[in-house]
mmCIF file of C-alpha atoms and ligand atoms in Angstrom:
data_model
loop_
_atom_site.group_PDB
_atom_site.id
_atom_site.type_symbol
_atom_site.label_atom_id
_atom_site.label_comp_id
_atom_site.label_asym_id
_atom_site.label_seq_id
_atom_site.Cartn_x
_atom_site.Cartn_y
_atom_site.Cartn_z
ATOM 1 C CA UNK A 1 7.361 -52.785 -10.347
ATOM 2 C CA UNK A 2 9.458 -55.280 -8.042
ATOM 3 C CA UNK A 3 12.669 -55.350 -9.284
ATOM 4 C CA UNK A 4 13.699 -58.506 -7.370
ATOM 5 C CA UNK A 5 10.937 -60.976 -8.331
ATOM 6 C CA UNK A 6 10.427 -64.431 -8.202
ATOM 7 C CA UNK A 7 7.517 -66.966 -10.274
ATOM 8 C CA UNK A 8 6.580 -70.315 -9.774
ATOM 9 C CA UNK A 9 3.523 -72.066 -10.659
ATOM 10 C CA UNK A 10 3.521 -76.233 -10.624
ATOM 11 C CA UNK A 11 -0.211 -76.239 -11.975
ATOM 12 C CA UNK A 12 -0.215 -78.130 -15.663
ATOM 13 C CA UNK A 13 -3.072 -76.360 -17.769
ATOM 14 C CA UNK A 14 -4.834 -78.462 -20.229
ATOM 15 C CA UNK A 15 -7.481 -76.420 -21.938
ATOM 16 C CA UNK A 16 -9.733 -76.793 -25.268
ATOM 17 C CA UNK A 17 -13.170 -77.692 -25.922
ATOM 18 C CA UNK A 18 -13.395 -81.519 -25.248
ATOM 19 C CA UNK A 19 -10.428 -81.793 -22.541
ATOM 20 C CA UNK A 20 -13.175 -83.131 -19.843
ATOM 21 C CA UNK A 21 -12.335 -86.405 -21.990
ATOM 22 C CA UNK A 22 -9.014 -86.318 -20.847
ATOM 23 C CA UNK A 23 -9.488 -86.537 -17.413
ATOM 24 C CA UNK A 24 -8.819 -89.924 -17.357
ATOM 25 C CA UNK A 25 -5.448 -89.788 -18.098
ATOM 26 C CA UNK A 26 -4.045 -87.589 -15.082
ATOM 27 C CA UNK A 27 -6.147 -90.145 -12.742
ATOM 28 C CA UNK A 28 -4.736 -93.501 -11.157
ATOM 29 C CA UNK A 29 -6.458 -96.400 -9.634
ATOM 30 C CA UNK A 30 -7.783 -96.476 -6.040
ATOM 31 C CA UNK A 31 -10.352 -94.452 -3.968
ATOM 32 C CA UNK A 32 -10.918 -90.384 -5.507
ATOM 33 C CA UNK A 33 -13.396 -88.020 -4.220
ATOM 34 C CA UNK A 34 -14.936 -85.903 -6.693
ATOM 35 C CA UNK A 35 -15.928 -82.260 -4.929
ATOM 36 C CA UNK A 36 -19.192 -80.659 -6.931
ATOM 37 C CA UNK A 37 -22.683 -79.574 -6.175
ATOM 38 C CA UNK A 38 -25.790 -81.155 -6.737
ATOM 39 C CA UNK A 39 -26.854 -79.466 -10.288
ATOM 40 C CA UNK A 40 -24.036 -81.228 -12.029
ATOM 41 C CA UNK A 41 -25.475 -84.446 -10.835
ATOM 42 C CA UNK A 42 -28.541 -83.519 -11.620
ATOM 43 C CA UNK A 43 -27.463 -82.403 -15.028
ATOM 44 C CA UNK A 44 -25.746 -85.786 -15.605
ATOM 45 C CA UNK A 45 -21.894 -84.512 -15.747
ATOM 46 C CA UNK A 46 -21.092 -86.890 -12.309
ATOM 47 C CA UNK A 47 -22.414 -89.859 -14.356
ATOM 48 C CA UNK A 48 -20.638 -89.083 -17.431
ATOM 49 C CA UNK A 49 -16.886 -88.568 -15.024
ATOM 50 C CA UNK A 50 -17.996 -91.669 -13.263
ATOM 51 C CA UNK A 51 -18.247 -93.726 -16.228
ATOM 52 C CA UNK A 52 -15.404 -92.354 -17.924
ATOM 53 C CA UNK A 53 -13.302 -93.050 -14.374
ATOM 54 C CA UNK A 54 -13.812 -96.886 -14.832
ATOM 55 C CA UNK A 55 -10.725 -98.290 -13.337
ATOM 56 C CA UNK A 56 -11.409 -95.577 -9.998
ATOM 57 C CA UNK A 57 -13.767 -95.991 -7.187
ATOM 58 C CA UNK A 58 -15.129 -92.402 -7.394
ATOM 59 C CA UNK A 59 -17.089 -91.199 -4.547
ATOM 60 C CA UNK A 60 -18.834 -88.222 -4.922
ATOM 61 C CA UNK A 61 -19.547 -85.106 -2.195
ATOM 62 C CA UNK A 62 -22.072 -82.855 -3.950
ATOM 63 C CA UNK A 63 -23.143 -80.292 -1.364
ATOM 64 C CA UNK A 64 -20.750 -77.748 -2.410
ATOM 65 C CA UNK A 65 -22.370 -74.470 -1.513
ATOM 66 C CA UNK A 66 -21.571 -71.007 -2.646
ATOM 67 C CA UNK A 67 -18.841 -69.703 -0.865
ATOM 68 C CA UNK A 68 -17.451 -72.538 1.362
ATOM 69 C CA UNK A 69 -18.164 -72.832 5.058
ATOM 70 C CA UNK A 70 -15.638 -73.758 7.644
ATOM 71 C CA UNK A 71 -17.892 -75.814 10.191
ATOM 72 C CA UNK A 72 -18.894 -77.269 6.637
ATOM 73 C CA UNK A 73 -15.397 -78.159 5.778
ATOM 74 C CA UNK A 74 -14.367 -79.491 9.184
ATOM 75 C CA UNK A 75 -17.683 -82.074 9.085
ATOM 76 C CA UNK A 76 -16.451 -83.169 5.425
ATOM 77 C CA UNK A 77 -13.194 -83.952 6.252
ATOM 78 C CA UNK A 78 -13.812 -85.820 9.312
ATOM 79 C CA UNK A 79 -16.419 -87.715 7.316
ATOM 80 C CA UNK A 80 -13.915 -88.819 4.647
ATOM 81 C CA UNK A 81 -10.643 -88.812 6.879
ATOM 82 C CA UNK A 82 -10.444 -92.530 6.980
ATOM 83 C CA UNK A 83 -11.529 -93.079 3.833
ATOM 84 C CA UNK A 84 -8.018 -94.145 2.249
ATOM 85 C CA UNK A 85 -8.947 -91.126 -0.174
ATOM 86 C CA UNK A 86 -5.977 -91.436 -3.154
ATOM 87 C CA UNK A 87 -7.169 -88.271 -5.225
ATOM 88 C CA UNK A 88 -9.386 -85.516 -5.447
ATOM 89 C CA UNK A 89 -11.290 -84.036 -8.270
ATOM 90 C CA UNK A 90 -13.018 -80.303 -8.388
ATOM 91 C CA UNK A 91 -15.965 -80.053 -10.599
ATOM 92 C CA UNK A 92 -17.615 -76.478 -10.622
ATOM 93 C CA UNK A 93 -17.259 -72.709 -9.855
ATOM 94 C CA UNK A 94 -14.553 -71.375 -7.104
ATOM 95 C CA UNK A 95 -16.334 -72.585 -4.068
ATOM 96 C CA UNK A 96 -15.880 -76.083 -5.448
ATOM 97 C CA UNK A 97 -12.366 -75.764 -5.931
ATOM 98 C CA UNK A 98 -11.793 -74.053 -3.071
ATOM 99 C CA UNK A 99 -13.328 -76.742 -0.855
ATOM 100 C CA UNK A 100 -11.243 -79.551 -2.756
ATOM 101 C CA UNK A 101 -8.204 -77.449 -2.074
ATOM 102 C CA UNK A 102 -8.985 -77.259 1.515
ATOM 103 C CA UNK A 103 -9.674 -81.126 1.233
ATOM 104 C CA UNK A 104 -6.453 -82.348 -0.163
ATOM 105 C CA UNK A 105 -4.459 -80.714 2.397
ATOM 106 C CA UNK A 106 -6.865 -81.690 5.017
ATOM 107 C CA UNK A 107 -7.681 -84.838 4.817
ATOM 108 C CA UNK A 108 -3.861 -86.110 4.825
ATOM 109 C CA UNK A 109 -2.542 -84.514 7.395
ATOM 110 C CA UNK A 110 -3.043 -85.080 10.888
ATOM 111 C CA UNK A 111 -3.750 -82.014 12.262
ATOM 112 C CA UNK A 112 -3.293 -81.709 16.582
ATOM 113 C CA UNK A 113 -6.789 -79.708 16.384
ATOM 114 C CA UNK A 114 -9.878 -79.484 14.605
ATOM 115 C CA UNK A 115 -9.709 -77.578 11.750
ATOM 116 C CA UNK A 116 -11.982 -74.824 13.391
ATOM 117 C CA UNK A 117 -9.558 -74.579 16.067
ATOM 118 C CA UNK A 118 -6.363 -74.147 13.151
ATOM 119 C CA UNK A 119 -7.904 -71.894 11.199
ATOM 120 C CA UNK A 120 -9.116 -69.510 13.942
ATOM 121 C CA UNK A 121 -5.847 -69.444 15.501
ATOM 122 C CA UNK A 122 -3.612 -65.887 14.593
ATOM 123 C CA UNK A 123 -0.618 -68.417 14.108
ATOM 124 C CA UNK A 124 -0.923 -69.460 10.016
ATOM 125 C CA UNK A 125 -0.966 -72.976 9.814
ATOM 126 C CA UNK A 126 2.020 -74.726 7.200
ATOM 127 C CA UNK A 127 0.369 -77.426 5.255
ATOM 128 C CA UNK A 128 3.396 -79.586 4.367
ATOM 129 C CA UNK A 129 1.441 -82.492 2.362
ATOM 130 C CA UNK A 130 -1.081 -82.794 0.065
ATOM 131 C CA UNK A 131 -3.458 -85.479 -2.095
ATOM 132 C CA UNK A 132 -3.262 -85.182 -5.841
ATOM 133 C CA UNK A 133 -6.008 -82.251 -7.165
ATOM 134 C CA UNK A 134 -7.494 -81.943 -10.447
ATOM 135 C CA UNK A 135 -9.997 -79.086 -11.262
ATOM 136 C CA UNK A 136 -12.444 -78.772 -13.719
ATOM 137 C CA UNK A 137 -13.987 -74.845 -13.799
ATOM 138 C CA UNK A 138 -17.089 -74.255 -14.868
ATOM 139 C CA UNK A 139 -17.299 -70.665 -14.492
ATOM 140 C CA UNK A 140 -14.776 -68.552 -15.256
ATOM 141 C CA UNK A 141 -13.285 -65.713 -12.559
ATOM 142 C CA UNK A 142 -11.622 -67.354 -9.551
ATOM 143 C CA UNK A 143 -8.474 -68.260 -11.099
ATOM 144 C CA UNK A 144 -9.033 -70.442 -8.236
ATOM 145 C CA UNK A 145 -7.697 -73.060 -10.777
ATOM 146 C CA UNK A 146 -3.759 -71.814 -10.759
ATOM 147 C CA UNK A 147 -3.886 -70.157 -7.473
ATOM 148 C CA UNK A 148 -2.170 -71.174 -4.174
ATOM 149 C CA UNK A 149 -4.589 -70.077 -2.106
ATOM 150 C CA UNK A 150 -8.650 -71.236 -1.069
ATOM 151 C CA UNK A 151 -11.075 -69.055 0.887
ATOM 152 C CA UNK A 152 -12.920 -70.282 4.034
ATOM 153 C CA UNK A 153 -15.690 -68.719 5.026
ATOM 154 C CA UNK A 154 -16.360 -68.411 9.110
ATOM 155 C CA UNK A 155 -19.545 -67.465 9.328
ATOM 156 C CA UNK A 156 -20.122 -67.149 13.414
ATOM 157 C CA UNK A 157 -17.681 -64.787 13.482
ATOM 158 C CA UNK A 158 -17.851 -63.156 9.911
ATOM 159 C CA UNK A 159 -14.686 -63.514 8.756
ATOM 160 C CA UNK A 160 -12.662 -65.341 5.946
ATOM 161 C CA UNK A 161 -9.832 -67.319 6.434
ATOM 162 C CA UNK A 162 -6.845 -67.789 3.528
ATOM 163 C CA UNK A 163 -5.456 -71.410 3.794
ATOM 164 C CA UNK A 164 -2.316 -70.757 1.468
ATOM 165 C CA UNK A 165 0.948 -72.610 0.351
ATOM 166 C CA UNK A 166 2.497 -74.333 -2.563
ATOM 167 C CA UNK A 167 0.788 -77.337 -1.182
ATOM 168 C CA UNK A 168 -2.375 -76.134 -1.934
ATOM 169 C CA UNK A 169 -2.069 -75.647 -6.061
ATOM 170 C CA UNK A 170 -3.540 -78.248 -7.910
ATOM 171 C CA UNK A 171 -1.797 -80.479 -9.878
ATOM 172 C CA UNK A 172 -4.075 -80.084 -13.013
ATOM 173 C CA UNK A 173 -6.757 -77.520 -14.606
ATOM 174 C CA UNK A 174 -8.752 -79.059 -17.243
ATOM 175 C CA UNK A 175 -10.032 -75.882 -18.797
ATOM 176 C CA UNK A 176 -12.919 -77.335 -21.476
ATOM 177 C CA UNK A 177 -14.970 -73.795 -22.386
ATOM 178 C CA UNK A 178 -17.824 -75.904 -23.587
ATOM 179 C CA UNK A 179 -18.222 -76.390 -19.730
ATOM 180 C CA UNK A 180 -18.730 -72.805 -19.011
ATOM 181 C CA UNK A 181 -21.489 -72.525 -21.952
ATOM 182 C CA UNK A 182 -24.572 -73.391 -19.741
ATOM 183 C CA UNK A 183 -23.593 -71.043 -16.852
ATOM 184 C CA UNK A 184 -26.572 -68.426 -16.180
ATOM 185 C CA UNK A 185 -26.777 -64.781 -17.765
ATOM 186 C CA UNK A 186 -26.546 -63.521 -13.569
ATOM 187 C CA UNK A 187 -23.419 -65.560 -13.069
ATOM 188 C CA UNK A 188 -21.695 -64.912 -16.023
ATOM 189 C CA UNK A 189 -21.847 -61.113 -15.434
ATOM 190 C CA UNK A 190 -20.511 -61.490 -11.626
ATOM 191 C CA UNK A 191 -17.843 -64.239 -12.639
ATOM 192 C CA UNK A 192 -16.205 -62.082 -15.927
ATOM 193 C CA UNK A 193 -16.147 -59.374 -13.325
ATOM 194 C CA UNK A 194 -14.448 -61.446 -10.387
ATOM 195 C CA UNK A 195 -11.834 -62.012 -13.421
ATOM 196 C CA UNK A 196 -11.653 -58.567 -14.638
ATOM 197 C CA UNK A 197 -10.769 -57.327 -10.876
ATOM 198 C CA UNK A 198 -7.740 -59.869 -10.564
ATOM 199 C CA UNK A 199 -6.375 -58.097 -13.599
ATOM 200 C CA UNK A 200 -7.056 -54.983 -12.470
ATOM 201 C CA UNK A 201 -5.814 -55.474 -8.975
ATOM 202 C CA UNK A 202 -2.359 -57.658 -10.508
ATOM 203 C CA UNK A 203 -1.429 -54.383 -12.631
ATOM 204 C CA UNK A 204 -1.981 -51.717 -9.628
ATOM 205 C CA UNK A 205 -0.305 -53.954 -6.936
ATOM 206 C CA UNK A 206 2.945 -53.197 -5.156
ATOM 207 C CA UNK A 207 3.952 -56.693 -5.450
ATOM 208 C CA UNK A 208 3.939 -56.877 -9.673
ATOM 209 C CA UNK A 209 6.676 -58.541 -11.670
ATOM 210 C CA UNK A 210 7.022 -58.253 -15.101
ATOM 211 C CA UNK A 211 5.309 -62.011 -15.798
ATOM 212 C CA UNK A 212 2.348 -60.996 -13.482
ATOM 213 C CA UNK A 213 2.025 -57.774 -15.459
ATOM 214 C CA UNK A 214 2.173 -59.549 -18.587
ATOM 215 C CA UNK A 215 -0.839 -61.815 -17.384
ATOM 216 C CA UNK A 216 -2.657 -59.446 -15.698
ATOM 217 C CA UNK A 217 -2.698 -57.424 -19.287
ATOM 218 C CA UNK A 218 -2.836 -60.422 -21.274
ATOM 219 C CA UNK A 219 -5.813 -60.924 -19.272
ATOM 220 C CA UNK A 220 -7.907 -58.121 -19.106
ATOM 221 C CA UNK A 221 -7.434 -57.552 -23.127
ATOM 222 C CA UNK A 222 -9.512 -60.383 -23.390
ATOM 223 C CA UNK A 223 -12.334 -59.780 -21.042
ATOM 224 C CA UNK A 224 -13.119 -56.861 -22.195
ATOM 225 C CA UNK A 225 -13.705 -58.247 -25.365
ATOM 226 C CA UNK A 226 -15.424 -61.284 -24.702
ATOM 227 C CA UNK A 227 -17.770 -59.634 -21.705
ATOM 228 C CA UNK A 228 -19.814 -57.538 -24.345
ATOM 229 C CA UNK A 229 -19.927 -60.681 -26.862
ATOM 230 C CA UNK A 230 -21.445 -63.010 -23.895
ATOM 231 C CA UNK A 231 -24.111 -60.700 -22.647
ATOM 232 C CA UNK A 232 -25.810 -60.670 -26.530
ATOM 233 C CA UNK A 233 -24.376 -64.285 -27.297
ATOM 234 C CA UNK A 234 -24.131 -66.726 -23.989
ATOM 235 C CA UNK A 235 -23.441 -69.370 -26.396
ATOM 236 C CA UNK A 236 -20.164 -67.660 -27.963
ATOM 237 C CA UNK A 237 -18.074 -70.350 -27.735
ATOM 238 C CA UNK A 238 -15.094 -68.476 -29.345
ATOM 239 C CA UNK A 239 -15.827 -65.774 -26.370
ATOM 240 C CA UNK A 240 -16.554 -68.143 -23.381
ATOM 241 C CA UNK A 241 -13.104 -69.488 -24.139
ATOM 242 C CA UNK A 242 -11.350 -66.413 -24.249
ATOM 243 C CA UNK A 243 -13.147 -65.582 -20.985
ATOM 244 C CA UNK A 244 -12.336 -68.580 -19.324
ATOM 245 C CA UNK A 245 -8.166 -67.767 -20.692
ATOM 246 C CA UNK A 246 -8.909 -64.524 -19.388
ATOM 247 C CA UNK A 247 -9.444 -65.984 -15.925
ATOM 248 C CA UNK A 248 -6.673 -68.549 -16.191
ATOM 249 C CA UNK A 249 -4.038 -65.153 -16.719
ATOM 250 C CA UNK A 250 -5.909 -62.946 -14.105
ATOM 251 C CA UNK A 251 -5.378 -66.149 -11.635
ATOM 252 C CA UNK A 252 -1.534 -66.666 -13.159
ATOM 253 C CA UNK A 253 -1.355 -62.848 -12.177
ATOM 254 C CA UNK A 254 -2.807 -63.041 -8.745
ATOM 255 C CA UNK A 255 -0.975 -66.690 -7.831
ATOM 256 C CA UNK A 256 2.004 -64.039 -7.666
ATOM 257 C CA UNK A 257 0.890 -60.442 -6.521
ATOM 258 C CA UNK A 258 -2.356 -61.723 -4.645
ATOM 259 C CA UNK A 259 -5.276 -58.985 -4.774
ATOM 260 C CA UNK A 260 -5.536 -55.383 -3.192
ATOM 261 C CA UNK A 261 -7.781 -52.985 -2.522
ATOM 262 C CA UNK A 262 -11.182 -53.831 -4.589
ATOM 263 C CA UNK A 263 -10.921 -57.295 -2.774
ATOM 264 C CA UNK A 264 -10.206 -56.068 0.618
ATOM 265 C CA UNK A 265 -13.022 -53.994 0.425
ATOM 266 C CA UNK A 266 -15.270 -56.733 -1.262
ATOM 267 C CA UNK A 267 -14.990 -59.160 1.986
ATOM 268 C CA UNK A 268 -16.775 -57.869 5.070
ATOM 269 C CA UNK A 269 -19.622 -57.443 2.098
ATOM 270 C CA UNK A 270 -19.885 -61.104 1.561
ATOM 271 C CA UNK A 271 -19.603 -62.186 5.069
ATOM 272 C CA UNK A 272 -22.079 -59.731 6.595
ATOM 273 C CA UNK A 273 -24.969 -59.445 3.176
ATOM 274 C CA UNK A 274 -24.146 -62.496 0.906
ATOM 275 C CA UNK A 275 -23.084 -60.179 -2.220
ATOM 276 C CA UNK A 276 -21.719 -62.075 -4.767
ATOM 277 C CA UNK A 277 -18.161 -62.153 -4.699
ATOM 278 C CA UNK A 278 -17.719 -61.020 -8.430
ATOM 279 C CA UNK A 279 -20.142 -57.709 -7.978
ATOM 280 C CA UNK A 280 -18.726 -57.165 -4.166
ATOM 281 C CA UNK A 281 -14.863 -57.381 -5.870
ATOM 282 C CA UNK A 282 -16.062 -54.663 -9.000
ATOM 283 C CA UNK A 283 -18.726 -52.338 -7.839
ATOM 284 C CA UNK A 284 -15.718 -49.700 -7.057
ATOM 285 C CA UNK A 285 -13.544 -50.497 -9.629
ATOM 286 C CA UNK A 286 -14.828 -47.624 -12.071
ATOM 287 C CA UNK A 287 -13.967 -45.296 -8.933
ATOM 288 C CA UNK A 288 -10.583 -47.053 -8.649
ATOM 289 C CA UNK A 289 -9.624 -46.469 -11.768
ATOM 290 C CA UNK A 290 -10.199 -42.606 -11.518
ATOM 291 C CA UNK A 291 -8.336 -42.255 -8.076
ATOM 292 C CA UNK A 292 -5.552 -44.113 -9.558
ATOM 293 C CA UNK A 293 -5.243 -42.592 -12.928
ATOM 294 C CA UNK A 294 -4.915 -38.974 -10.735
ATOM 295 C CA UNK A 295 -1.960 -40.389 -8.949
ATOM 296 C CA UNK A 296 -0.814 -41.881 -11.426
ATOM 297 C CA UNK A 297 -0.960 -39.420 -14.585
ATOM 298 C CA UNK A 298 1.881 -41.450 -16.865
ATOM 299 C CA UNK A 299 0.656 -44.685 -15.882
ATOM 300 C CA UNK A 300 1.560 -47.037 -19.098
ATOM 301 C CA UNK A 301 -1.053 -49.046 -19.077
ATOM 302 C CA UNK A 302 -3.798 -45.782 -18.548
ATOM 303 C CA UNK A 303 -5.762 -46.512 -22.103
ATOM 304 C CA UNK A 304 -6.363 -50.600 -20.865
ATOM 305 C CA UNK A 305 -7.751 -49.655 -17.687
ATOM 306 C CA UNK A 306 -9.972 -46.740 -18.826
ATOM 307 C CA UNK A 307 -11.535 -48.993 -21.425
ATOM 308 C CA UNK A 308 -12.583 -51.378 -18.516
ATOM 309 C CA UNK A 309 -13.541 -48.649 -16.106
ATOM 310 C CA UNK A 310 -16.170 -47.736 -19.521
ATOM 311 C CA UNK A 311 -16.939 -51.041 -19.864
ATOM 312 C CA UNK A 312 -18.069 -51.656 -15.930
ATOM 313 C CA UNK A 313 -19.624 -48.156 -15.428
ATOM 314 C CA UNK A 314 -21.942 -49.514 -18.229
ATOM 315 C CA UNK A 315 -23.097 -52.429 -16.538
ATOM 316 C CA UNK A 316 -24.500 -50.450 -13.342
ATOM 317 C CA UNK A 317 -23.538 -52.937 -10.978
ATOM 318 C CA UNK A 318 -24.138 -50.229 -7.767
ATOM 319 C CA UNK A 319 -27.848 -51.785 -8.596
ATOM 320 C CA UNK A 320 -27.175 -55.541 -7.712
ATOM 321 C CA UNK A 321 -25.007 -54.311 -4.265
ATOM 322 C CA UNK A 322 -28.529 -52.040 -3.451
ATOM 323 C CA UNK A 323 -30.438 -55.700 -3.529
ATOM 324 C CA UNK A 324 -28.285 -56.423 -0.859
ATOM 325 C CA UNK A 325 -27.373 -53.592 1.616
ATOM 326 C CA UNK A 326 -28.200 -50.699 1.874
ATOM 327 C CA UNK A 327 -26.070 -47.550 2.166
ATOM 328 C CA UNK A 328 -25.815 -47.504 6.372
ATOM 329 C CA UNK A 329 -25.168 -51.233 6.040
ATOM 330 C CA UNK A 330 -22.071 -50.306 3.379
ATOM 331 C CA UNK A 331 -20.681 -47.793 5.495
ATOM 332 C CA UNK A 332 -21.629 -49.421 8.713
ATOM 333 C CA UNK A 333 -18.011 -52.372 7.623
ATOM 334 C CA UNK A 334 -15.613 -49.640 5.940
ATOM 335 C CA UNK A 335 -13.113 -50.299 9.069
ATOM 336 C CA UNK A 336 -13.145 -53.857 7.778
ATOM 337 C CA UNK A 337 -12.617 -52.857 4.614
ATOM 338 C CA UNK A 338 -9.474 -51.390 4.408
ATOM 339 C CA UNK A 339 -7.188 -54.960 5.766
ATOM 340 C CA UNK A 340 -3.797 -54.127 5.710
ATOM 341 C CA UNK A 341 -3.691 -58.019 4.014
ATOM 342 C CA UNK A 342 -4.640 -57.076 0.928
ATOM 343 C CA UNK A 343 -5.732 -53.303 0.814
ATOM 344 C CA UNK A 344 -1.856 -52.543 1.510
ATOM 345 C CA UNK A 345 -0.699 -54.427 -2.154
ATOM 346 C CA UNK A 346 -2.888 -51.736 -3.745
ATOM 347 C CA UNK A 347 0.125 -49.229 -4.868
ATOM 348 C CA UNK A 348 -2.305 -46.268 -5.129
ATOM 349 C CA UNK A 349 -3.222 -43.882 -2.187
ATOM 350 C CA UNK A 350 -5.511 -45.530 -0.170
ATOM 351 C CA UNK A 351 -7.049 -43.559 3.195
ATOM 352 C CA UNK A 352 -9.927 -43.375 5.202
ATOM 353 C CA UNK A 353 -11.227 -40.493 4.350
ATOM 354 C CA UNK A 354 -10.537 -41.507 0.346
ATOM 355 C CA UNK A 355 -12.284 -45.505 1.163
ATOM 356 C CA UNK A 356 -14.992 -42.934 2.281
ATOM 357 C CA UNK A 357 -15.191 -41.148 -0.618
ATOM 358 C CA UNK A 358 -14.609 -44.110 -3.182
ATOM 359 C CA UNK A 359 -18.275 -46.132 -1.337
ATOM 360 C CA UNK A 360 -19.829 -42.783 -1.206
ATOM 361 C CA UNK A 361 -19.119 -42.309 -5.509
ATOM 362 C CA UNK A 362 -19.169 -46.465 -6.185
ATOM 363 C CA UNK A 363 -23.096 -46.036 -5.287
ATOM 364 C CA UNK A 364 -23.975 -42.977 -6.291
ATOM 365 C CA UNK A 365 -24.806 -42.014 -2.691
ATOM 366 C CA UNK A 366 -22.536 -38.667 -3.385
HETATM 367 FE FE1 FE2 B 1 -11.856 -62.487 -6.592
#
């Protein structure tokens, strides 16, 4: 635990069922760009914001796809760079938000370089100005919704990038679980996972405070119980919410510590075979858990996190990463894996040879 610490977090939380209705009110007049993919169009919900948005000229960019590109990101924001945009307004999972985070930095500041050129560059780029943000999850894992930070995806050269600041929290969450009720059995699993490994990764990281441990506890309490409830009752709304307040805390947690090991190793997975972040982020947490405990006999929290190593060993997930890669392909990124970025907030021991051993166990290829 850090004993000099520090929290801040600007991001005003409205949450309940119904608080989509309230949108209106953290809104003003002019030109707002509303960030989603096509399905909620499709489904209605971009008619039903337009409408309520009466007094905004809404425009709407609805090719959001999972797990934002950058040559994507650069085409959308020189597309709407003279667009007088006034606001922006998230509508989906994380790659949504993340994209409208990117956006409202973007898009008002004039940047030297394309954004390609910015990102790529070893130098980390200070975004000093942003538009207004509002998000509206409808899944519930990222956090993405309190957290100053959005992933970028660089496909060409399979790597992510972090764009990260204060600049780059929103402004508002509207947290409405009813939102989160028609979200796929498949996606529900990998999301409540992508939520359980923030918590997880806030309580073992080197960079904990007391408030991030809180959350990150807080947190994981809850997913546990509302995981098991949502795989025999998708429509629990009682457990949706406390999933999607589970996510809120795990982000809360990780807007402070950031993530650590399961993470670091999660990335080259995603950018080389297209797992889903939330199974790439929590096929090796079960293993985790048992290096960590060994280190870490007395640790205070031991009974939390051996419930939720039970709980994921139970849901098999070494199965969905085998859809994906296969064990040489695994092995074939562990240098990547081990990024001093995040793998060194992890406060367990963390080597080679034990990242060896913890793939080898994670899928069963021991
Ligand atoms: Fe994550």
């Amino acid at each position: 635990m850090n004993k000099d610490w520090q929290y801040f977090n600007p991001v005003k939380v409205v949450s309940g069922v119904g608080s989509l209705s309230r949108l209106r009110e953290f809104t003003k007049s002019g030109d707002w760009l509303l960030i989603t993919s096509s399905g909620f169009t499709r489904r209605g919900l971009v008619d039903t914001i337009t409408k309520q948005l009466d007094r905004v000229a809404l425009q709407v960019y609805d090719s959001v796809t999972p797990n934002p590109e950058l040559e994507d990101l650069e085409t959308v924001t020189q597309h709407y760079r003279g667009a007088l945009i006034q606001g922006i307004i998230a509508l989906g999972g994380g790659s949504a938000i993340d994209a409208a985070k990117v956006l409202a930095v973007t898009l008002c500041c004039e940047l030297e370089r394309p954004l390609v050129e910015v990102l790529r560059q070893p130098k980390k780029h200070n975004w000093d100005k942003k538009l207004p943000l509002i998000v509206i999850p409808t899944t519930s894992g990222t956090g993405a919704e309190v957290t100053p930070f959005a992933t970028v995806w660089d496909k060409p050269y399979h790597k992510k990038h972090s764009i990260t600041g204060d600049k780059v929290f929103p402004d508002v969450a509207l947290l409405d679980p009813a939102l989160t009720v028609p979200l796929p059995e498949f996606e529900t699993l990998y999301t409540s996972l992508d939520a359980i490994s923030h918590a997880l990764e806030s309580i073992w990281n080197v960079n904990r405070s007391p408030v991030s441990e809180a959350f990150g506890v807080q947190s994981l309490n809850l997913a546990l119980k509302a995981l098991p409830k949502l795989r025999k009752q998708p429509d629990d709304i009682d457990a949706r919410a406390d999933m999607q307040q589970a996510s809120l805390l795990a982000g809360l947690a990780i807007s402070q510590t950031r993530t650590a090991i399961a993470h670091s190793i999660s990335y080259p997975l995603t950018s080389y075979f297209n797992v889903p972040h939330g199974i790439a982020c929590s096929f090796t947490l079960p293993t985790l858990i048992e290096e960590y405990l060994k280190s870490k006999p007395d640790f205070k929290n031991r009974e939390l996190i051996l419930r939720a190593k039970e709980l994921v060993s139970s849901l098999d997930i070494a199965c969905y990463i085998n859809q994906y890669a296969t064990k040489e392909d695994v092995l074939s990124k562990k240098e990547g894996m081990h990024h001093p970025d995040r793998a060194g907030n992890y406060d367990g021991e963390m080597n080679e040879l034990t990242l060896h051993q913890v793939l080898l166990k994670s899928l069963d290829w021991n």
